[in-house]
XYZ file of C-alpha atoms in Angstrom:
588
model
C 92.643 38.920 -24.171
C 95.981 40.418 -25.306
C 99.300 39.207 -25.530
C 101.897 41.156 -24.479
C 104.723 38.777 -25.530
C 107.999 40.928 -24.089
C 105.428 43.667 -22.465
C 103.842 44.773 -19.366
C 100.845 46.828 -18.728
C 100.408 48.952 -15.923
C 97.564 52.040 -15.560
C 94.069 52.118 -14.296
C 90.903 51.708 -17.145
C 89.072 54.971 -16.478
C 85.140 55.190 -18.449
C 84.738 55.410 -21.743
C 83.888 59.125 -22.739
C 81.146 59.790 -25.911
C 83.231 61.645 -29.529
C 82.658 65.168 -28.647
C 80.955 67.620 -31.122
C 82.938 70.671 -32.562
C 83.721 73.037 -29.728
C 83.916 71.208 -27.282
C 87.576 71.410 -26.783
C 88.203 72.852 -23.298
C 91.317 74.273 -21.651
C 91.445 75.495 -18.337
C 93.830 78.006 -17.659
C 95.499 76.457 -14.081
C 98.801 77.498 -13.617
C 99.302 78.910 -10.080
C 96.802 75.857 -8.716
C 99.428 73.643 -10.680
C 102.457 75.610 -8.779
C 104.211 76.293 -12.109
C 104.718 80.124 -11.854
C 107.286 81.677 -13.168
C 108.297 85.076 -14.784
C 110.963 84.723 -17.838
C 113.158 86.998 -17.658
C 115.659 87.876 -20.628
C 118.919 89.544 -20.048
C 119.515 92.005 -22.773
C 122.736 92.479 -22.455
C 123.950 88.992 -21.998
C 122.045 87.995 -25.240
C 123.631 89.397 -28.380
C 122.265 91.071 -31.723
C 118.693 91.883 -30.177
C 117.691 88.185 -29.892
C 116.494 88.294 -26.165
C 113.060 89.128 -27.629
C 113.139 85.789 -29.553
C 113.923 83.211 -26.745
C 112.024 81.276 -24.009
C 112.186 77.308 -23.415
C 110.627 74.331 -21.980
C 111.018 70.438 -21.687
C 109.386 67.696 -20.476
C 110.643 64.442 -18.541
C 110.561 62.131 -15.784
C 113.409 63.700 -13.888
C 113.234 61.516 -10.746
C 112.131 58.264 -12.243
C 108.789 57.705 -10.115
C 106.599 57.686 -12.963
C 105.511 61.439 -13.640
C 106.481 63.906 -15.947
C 108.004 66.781 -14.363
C 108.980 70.787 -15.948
C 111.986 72.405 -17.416
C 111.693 75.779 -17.713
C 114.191 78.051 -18.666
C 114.877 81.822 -17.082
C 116.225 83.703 -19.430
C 119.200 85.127 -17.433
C 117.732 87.376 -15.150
C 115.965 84.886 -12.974
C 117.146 81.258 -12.205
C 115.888 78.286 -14.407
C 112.882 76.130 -12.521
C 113.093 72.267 -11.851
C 109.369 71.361 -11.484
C 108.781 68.218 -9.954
C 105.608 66.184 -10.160
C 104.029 65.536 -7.324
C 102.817 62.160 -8.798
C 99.896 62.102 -6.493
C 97.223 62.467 -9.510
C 96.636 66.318 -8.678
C 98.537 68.043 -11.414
C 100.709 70.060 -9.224
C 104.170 70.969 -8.833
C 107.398 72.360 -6.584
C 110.060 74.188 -8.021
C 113.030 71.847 -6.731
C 115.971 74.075 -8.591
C 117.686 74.382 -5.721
C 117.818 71.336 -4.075
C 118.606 69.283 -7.548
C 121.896 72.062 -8.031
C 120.554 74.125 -10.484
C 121.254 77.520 -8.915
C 123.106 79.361 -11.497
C 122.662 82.460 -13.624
C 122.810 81.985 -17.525
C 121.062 83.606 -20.371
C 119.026 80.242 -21.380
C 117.031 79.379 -24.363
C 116.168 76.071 -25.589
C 115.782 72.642 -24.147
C 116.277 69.440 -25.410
C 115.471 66.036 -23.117
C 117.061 62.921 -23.173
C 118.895 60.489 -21.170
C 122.531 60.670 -23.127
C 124.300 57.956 -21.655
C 121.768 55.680 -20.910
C 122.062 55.068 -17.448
C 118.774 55.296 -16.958
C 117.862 58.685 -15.633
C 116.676 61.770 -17.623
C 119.197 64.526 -18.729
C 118.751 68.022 -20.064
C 120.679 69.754 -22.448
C 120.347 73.489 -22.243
C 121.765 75.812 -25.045
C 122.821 79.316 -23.489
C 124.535 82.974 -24.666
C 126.310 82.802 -21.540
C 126.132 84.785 -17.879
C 124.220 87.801 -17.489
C 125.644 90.977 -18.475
C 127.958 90.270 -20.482
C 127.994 91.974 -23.876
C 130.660 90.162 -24.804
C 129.845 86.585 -24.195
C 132.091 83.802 -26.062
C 130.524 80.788 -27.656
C 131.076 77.450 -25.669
C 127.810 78.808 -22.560
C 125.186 75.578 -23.188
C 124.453 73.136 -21.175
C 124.393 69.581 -20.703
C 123.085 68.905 -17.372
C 124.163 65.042 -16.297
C 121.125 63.485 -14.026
C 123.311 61.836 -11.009
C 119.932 61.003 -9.266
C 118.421 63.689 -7.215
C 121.282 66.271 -8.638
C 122.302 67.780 -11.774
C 125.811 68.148 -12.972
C 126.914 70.561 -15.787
C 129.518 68.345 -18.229
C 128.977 69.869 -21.433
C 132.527 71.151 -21.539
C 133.904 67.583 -21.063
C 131.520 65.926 -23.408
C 132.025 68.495 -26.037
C 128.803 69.742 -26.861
C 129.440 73.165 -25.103
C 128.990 75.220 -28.120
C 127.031 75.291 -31.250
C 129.206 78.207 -33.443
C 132.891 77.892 -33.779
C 135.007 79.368 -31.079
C 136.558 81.398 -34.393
C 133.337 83.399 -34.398
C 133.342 84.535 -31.175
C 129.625 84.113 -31.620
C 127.757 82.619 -28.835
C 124.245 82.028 -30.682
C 122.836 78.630 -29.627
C 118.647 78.051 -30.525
C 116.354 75.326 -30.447
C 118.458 71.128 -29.846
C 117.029 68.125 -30.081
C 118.543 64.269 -29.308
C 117.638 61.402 -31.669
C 119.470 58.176 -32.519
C 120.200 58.673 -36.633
C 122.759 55.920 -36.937
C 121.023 53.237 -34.180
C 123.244 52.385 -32.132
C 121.444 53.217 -29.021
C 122.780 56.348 -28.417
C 121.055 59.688 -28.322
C 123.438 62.001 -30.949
C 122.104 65.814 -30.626
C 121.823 68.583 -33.274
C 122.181 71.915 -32.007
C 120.516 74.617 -34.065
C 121.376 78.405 -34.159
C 119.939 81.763 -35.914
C 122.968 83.311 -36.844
C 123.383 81.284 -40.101
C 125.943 83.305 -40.983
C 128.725 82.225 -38.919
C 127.103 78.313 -40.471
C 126.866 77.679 -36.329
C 124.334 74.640 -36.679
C 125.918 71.847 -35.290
C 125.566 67.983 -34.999
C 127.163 65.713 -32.775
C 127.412 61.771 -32.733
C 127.405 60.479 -28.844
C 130.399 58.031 -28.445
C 129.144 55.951 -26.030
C 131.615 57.301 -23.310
C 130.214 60.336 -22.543
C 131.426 62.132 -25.086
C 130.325 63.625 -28.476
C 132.261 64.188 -31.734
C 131.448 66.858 -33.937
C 130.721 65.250 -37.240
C 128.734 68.396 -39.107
C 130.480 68.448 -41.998
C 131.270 64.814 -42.414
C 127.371 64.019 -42.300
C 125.619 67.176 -43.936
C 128.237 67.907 -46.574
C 129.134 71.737 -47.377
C 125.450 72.017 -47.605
C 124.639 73.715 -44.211
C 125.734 77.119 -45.844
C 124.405 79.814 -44.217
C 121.473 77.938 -42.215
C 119.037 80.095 -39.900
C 117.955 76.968 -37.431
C 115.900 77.508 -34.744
C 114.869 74.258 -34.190
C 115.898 70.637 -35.517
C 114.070 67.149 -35.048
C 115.204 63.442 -35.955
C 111.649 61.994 -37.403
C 112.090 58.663 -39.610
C 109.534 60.188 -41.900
C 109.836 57.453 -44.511
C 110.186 54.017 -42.378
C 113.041 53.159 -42.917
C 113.965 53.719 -38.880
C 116.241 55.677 -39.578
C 115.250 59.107 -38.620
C 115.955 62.293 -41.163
C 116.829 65.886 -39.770
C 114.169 68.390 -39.993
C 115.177 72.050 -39.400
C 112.867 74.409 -39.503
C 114.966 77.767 -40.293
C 114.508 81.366 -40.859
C 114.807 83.113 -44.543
C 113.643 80.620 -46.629
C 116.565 77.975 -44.944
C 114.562 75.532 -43.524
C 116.178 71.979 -44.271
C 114.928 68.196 -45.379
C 118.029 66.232 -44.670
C 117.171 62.213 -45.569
C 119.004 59.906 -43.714
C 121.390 57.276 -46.160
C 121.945 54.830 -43.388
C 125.985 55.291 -43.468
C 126.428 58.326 -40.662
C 125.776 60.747 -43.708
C 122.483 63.092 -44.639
C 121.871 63.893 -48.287
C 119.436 67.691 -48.598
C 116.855 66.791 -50.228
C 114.693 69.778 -49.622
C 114.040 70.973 -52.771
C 113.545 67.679 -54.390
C 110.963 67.109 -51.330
C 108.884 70.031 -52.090
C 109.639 71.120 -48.693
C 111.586 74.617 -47.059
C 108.726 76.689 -48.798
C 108.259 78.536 -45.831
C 110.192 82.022 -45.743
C 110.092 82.404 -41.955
C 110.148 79.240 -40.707
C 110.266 79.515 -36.466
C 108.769 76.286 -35.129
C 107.899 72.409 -35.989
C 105.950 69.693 -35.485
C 105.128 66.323 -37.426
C 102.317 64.302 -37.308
C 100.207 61.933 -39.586
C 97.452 64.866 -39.860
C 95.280 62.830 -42.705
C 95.582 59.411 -41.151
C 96.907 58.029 -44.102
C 99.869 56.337 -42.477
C 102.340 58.727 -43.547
C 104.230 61.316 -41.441
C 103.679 65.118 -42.596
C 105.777 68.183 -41.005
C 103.934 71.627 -40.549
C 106.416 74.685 -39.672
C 105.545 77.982 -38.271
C 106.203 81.647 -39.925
C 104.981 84.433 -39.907
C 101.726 85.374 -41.691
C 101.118 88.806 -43.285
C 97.873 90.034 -44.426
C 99.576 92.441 -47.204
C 102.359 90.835 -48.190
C 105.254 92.878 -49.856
C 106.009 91.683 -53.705
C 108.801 90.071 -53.391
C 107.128 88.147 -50.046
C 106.790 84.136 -51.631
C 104.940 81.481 -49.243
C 104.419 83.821 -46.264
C 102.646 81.925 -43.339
C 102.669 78.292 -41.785
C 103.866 75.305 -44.228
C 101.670 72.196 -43.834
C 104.002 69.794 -45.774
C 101.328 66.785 -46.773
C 103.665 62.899 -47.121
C 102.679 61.619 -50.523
C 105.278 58.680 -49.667
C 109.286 58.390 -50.825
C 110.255 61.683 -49.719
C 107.466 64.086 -51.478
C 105.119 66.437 -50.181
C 102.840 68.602 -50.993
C 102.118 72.213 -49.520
C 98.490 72.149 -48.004
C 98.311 74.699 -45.117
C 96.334 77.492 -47.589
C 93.147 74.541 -48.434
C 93.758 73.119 -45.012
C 93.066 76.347 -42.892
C 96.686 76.216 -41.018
C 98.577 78.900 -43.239
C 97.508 82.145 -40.882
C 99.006 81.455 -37.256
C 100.124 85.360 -36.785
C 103.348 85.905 -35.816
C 104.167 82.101 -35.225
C 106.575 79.996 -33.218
C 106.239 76.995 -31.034
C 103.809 74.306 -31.966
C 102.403 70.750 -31.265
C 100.343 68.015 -32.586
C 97.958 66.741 -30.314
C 94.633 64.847 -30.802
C 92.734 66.823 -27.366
C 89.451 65.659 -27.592
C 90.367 61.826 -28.257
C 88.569 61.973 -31.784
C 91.191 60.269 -33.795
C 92.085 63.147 -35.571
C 95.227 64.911 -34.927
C 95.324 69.280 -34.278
C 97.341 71.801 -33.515
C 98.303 74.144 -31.411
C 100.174 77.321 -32.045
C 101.746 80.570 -30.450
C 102.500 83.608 -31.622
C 103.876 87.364 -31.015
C 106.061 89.868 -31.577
C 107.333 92.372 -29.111
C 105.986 96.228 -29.311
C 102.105 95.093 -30.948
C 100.348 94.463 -28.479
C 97.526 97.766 -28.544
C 96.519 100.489 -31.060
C 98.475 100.896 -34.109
C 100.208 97.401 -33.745
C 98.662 96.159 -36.868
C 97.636 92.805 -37.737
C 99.202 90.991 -34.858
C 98.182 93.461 -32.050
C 97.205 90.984 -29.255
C 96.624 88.361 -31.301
C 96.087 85.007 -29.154
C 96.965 81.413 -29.524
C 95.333 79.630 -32.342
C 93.785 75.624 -31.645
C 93.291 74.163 -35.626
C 90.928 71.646 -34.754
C 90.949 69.065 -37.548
C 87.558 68.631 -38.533
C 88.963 65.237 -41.053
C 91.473 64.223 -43.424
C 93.480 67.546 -42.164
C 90.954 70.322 -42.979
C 90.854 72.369 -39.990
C 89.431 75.244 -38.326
C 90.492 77.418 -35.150
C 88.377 77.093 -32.322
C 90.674 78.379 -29.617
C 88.398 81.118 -28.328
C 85.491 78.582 -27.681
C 88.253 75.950 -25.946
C 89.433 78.476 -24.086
C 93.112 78.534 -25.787
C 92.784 82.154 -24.835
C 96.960 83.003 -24.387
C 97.935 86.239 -25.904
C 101.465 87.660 -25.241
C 104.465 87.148 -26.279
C 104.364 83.406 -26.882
C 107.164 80.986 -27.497
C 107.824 77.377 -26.854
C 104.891 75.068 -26.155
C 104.951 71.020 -25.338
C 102.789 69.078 -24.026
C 102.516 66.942 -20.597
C 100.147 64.617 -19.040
C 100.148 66.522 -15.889
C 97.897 64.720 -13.572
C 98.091 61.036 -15.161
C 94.457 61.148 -16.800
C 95.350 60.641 -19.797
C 94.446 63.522 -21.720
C 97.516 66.058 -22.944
C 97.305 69.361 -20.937
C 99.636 72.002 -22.513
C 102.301 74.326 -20.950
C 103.219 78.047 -22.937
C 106.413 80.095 -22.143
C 105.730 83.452 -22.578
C 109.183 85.760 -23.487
C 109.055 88.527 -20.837
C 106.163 87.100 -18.532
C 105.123 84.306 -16.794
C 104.289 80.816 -17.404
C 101.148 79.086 -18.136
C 99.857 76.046 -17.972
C 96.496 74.697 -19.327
C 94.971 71.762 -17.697
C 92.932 69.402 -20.548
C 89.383 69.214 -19.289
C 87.536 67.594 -22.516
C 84.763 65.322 -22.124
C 86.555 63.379 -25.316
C 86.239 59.857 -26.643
C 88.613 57.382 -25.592
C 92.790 57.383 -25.493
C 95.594 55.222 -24.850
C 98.874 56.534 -23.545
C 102.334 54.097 -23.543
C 105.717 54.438 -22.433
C 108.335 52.564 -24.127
C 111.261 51.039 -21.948
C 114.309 50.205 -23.720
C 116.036 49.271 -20.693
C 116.404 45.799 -21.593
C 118.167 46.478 -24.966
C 121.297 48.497 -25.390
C 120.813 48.543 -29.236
C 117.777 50.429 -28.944
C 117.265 54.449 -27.642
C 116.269 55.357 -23.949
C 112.600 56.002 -23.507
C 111.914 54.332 -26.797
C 113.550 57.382 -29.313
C 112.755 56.442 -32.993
C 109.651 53.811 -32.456
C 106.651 53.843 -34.548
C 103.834 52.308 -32.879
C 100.821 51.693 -35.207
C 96.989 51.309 -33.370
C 94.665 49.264 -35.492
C 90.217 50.402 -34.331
C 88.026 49.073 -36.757
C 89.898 48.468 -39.814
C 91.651 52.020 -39.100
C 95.181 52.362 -38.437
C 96.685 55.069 -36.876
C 100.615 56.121 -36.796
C 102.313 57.588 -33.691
C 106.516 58.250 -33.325
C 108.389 59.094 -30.701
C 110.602 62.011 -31.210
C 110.770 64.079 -28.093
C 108.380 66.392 -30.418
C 110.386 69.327 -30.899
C 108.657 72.471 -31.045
C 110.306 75.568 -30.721
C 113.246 75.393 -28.003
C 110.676 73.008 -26.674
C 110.359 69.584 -25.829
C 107.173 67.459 -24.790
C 106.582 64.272 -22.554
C 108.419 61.119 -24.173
C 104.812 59.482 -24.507
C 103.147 57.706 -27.170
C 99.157 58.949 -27.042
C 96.038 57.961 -29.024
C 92.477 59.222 -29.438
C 90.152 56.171 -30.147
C 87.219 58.018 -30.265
C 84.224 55.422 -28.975
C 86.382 52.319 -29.766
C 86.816 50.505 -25.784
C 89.596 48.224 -27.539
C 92.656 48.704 -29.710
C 92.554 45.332 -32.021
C 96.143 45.614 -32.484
C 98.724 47.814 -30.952
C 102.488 46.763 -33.183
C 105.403 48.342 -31.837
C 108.099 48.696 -34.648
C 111.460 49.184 -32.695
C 113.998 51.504 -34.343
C 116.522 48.570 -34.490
C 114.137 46.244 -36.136
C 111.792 44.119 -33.141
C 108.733 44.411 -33.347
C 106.486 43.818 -30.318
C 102.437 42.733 -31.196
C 99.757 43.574 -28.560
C 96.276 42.308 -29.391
C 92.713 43.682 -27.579
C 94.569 45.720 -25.660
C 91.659 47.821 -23.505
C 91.222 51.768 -24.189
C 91.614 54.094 -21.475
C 94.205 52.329 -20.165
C 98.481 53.530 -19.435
C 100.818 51.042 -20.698
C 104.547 50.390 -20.375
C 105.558 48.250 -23.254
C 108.991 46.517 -22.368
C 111.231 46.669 -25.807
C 112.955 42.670 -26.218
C 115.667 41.640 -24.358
C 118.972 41.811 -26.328
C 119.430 38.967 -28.196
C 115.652 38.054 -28.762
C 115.608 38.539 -32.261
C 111.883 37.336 -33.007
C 110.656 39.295 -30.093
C 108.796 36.284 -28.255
C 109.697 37.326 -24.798
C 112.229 34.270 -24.910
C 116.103 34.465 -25.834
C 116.262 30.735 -27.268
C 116.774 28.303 -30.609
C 114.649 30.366 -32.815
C 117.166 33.362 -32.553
C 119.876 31.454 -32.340
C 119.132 29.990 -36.120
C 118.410 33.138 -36.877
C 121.861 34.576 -35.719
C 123.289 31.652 -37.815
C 121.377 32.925 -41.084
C 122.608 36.228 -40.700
C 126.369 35.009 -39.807
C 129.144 37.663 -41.718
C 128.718 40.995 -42.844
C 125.630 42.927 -42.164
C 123.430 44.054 -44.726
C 123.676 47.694 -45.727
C 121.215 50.469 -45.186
C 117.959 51.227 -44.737
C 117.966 47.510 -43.203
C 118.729 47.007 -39.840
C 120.866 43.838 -38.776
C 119.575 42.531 -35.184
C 121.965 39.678 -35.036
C 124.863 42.121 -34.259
C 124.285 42.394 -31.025
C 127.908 44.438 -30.525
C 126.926 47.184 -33.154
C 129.989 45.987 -34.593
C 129.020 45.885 -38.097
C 129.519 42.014 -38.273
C 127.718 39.243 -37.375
C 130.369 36.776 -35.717
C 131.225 35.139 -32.486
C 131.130 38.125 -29.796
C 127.283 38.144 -31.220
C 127.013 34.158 -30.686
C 128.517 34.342 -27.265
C 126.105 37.456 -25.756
C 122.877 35.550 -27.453
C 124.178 32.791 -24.668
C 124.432 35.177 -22.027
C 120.884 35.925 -21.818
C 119.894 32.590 -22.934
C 116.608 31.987 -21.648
C-alpha cells in the first residue's frame, strides 16, 4: 500500500530488469526511424565575432499537453527551427509541426530555455537569437519568447521585455545559453539570460511580474559583481536546501559564477569562498548528487589539453564535490571526469537504472577533425559511467555513445514512455541525432510534478527536491529544467532503483514548503504527483481546521529567509485576512 495523500498515480508497472554489469550501457543510434532529422545550419554572417561555430540548441517539453515530451530544435539561421511533436503512441517517433504551430521564420538561433512563464498551463519556449540572416550588422533586442496559445506559438518577447540580453548601448546582439527558475518563490518562472561577450557585462536576469512581463533587476540582485562575465549557460539549483535556488553560470576564462541565493530578491558571489569557478574554460553544466550522499554537486565542461601551456591553471572538466554549507571540493582529476576533449553540453543521467548517477558529454572544435588536428581530431562523445561513490570510467565506445562531430547541446527525453532516458545531440553544422536507451537496466521510477493546484508553487514542479528512500538508501533528485549547454531536458523527475520492486518512501519537498509523503510506492511505474491545493498547509489532501490553526499561529509578519511562510497565501509578505478569507475559499 501507499498513500498518496494530495497525489495521483498514473503509468503502467513494466518487469523488473536484473543491475546490469559494466558495459552494458547501450545506445542505439535512431534518429531518422524517430523522424527527428534535421541539418543545423549557422548563418555566418548574421552571427557576429566568429561565434556561429559555437552555437546549436535544444529543449524539451510537453508542447501540446497530451502527455509526451516533444523537440525544440533550433536552426541556426539558415534553415527554419523544428517543432517536433510526439506522437504519444509509445513508438518514439516524431513530425516536425513548425509550420502548422507558426514557427516559420528565419533567425540566427542558439539556445533554448523551457518553461511555462505565465502559468496558464501550457509550455513556452524562450529562444535567444543574433537576429535575421545576413545581417552583419544585427542590433541586440533578436530573442525569443515564444507564448504557447494552444496549438500556436506567438513571439512576445518585445512586450514582455526579455528581448535582449546586452544593452541596446552596445549595439551587441550576443545572447547564449537561458534558463527559467523561480529564485524568489512566488510561483513565477524569472529567467537569466547568459551571453559570451562578457565584455559588454550582457548577462542578464529578469524577475517575471506576474502580468506577462519581466523587469530587469541584474544589478539590483547580483551587485556590480557580474563584471566582465563570459556565460554560456546559467541554472537556478537550490544546492543547499534551503528552496531557494542559487545561480550557477558556467562561463568562459576562468568567469564561471556561484551566486547563493539570500532569500530577499538579492544573490551574494560566493564563488571563491565555494571553492568553485576553477575551471578556465567553462562551456557547459550539469548538477547532480554524483556520490549519493544527499548533497547536490555541479560538474562544468572545458576544454582539456594534453600539453598544457604554463600559464594554463585547471584545464579540463570541474567536478565540484558538495561537502555541505556552500563548499566543494574539486574531484574530476581522482574521479576520471577531468578529460572530456573539447567539451560543451552535458547531462546527468543514471542509464542503466543502477542507482548511480553518469554522465554524458560532447565535444569539438571546428577544423580537427583528420590528420594534423591534434588531440581532438575526431574525438567522440564520452559516457563516464560511475562505477560508485563518483569514480567513473568512459565506456561510450562499448554503449555505443559513438557521436563524433561537432557536438553541442545535449538533454535528455523519455522518447517512447519506457521509462528509460534516451538522449538527443545537436551537432553545429550537421544534423541531429537522437539515441534511443536500449539497456537491459535494473529498475526506475519516473514522476511528473503538477503544480496546477497551487499558484505559490512553479509550473511543472520548478525547484522540488524529491528524495527516494530503497533499503535504508536515500537518493536526491531536483527539478531544474537541467540546463546543459543552450540545452534543456524533459521536466521529469527519474530514478534508478537497481533490483529494489518498491520505493519505501518517495517525500516530495515543495519549493514553497509542502511536503507530499508517498509510501511503497511500486518501481517501474510513471507517476503524476499532484502538489497541495492552496491553502492546505499540512499537505493532507484536505483544506480544513488543521490549517486553519495553523494560519492563526503564523498570523502577522512572515518570517524572513531561508524559511518559507505557507500561510501567505497572497505572496504578500503578511499573514492577515486576504490569507484567512482564500483558506475559506477552498475550504474542504
Amino acid at each position: 500500500m501507499w498513500d498518496s495523500q494530495s497525489s495521483v498515480v498514473v503509468g503502467l508497472v513494466t518487469l523488473a530488469w536484473a543491475t546490469p554489469a559494466l558495459g552494458q550501457v547501450t545506445l542505439t543510434e535512431s534518429t531518422s526511424r524517430a523522424g527527428l532529422t534535421a541539418m543545423h545550419s549557422p548563418d555566418a554572417d548574421g552571427i557576429p565575432f566568429l561565434q556561429e561555430w559555437m552555437t546549436g540548441g535544444v529543449g524539451v517539453g510537453d508542447f501540446n499537453g497530451d502527455g509526451c515530451m516533444d523537440v525544440y530544435w533550433v536552426g541556426g539561421g539558415l534553415v527554419p527551427d523544428k517543432l517536433f511533436i510526439n506522437a504519444c503512441d509509445g513508438s518514439g517517433t516524431f513530425t516536425d509541426q513548425a509550420a502548422a504551430w507558426g514557427l516559420t521564420d528565419l533567425h540566427c538561433g542558439n539556445g533554448v530555455a523551457i518553461g511555462d512563464y505565465d502559468a496558464d498551463g501550457r509550455t513556452d519556449i524562450y529562444v535567444t537569437s543574433f537576429g535575421v540572416p545576413g545581417d552583419p550588422d544585427n542590433a541586440p533586442g533578436q530573442h525569443r519568447l515564444y507564448h504557447n496559445d494552444g496549438g500556436s506559438f506567438t513571439n512576445v518577447a518585445a512586450a514582455a521585455g526579455v528581448n535582449f540580453s546586452c544593452p541596446p548601448a552596445t549595439g551587441n546582439p550576443a545572447g547564449y545559453g537561458a534558463a527559467f527558475g523561480d529564485y524568489d518563490l512566488d510561483g513565477l518562472l524569472d529567467l537569466c539570460v547568459g551571453s559570451w561577450w562578457g565584455d559588454d557585462e550582457c548577462l542578464r536576469l529578469y524577475h517575471n511580474d506576474g502580468d506577462g512581463t519581466f523587469t530587469d533587476v541584474t544589478t539590483a540582485a547580483l551587485g556590480e559583481t557580474i563584471g566582465a562575465i563570459w556565460g554560456f549557460q546559467p541554472a537556478f539549483v537550490d544546492m543547499d536546501g534551503d528552496r531557494y535556488p542559487e545561480l550557477l553560470i558556467s562561463a568562459d576564462f576562468v568567469t564561471s559564477r556561484y551566486f547563493v541565493n539570500n532569500g530577499d530578491g538579492s544573490f551574494t558571489d560566493m564563488t571563491g569562498p565555494s571553492g568553485t569557478g576553477l575551471d578556465e574554460t567553462g562551456m557547459g553544466q550539469t548538477v547532480a548528487d554524483f556520490d549519493n550522499d544527499g548533497l547536490l554537486d555541479w560538474y562544468v565542461t572545458a576544454i582539456h589539453k594534453d600539453d598544457p601551456e604554463p600559464d594554463d591553471v585547471n584545464v579540463g572538466n570541474m567536478l565540484y564535490m558538495a561537502r555541505g554549507d556552500h563548499v566543494y571540493v574539486e574531484n574530476s582529476g581522482p574521479a576520471g571526469a577531468n578529460d572530456g576533449g573539447w567539451g560543451w553540453g552535458t547531462v546527468a543521467v543514471d542509464l542503466d537504472h543502477d542507482t548511480r548517477i553518469d554522465i554524458l558529454e560532447v565535444n569539438g572544435r571546428p577544423d580537427i577533425c583528420g590528420p594534423g588536428g591534434g588531440e581532438w581530431a575526431c574525438e567522440p562523445g564520452y559516457l563516464f559511467w560511475n562505477t560508485g561513490n563518483a569514480i567513473f570510467t568512459d565506456i561510450a565506445a562499448t554503449a555505443g555513445f559513438d557521436h563524433i562531430g561537432e557536438g553541442r547541446g545535449i538533454a535528455l527525453i523519455d522518447a517512447d514512455n519506457d521509462g528509460d532516458l534516451d538522449v538527443l545531440v545537436t551537432t553545429n553544422s550537421a544534423g541531429f541525432t537522437y539515441y534511443r536507451n536500449d539497456t537491459a537496466g535494473g529498475n526506475w521510477l519516473r514522476i511528473i510534478l503538477d503544480t496546477s493546484t497551487n499558484p505559490l508553487l512553479a509550473p511543472d514542479g520548478f525547484g522540488t527536491r524529491v528524495l527516494a528512500t530503497v533499503g535504508g538508501q536515500t537518493y536526491v533528485r531536483y527539478l531544474s529544467g537541467s540546463p546543459s549547454f543552450l540545452s534543456v531536458s524533459e521536466p521529469a523527475i527519474h530514478f534508478g532503483l537497481g533490483a529494489a520492486v518498491t520505493v519505501d518512501e518517495l517525500r516530495v519537498e515543495w519549493s514553497k514548503g509542502y511536503v507530499s509523503t508517498l509510501h511503497d510506492v511500486a518501481a517501474n511505474t510513471q507517476l503524476t504527483v499532484i502538489a497541495p491545493a492552496l491553502g492546505d498547509l499540512d499537505a493532507d489532501g484536505v483544506v480544513g481546521i488543521t490549517d486553519f490553526l495553523a494560519l492563526l499561529a503564523a498570523w502577522g509578519p512572515c518570517a524572513a529567509a531561508p524559511e518559507a511562510c505557507l500561510a501567505d497565501l497572497d505572496n504578500d509578505g503578511l499573514v492577515g485576512i486576504t490569507d484567512f478569507l482564500a483558506l475559506l475559499g477552498n475550504w474542504q
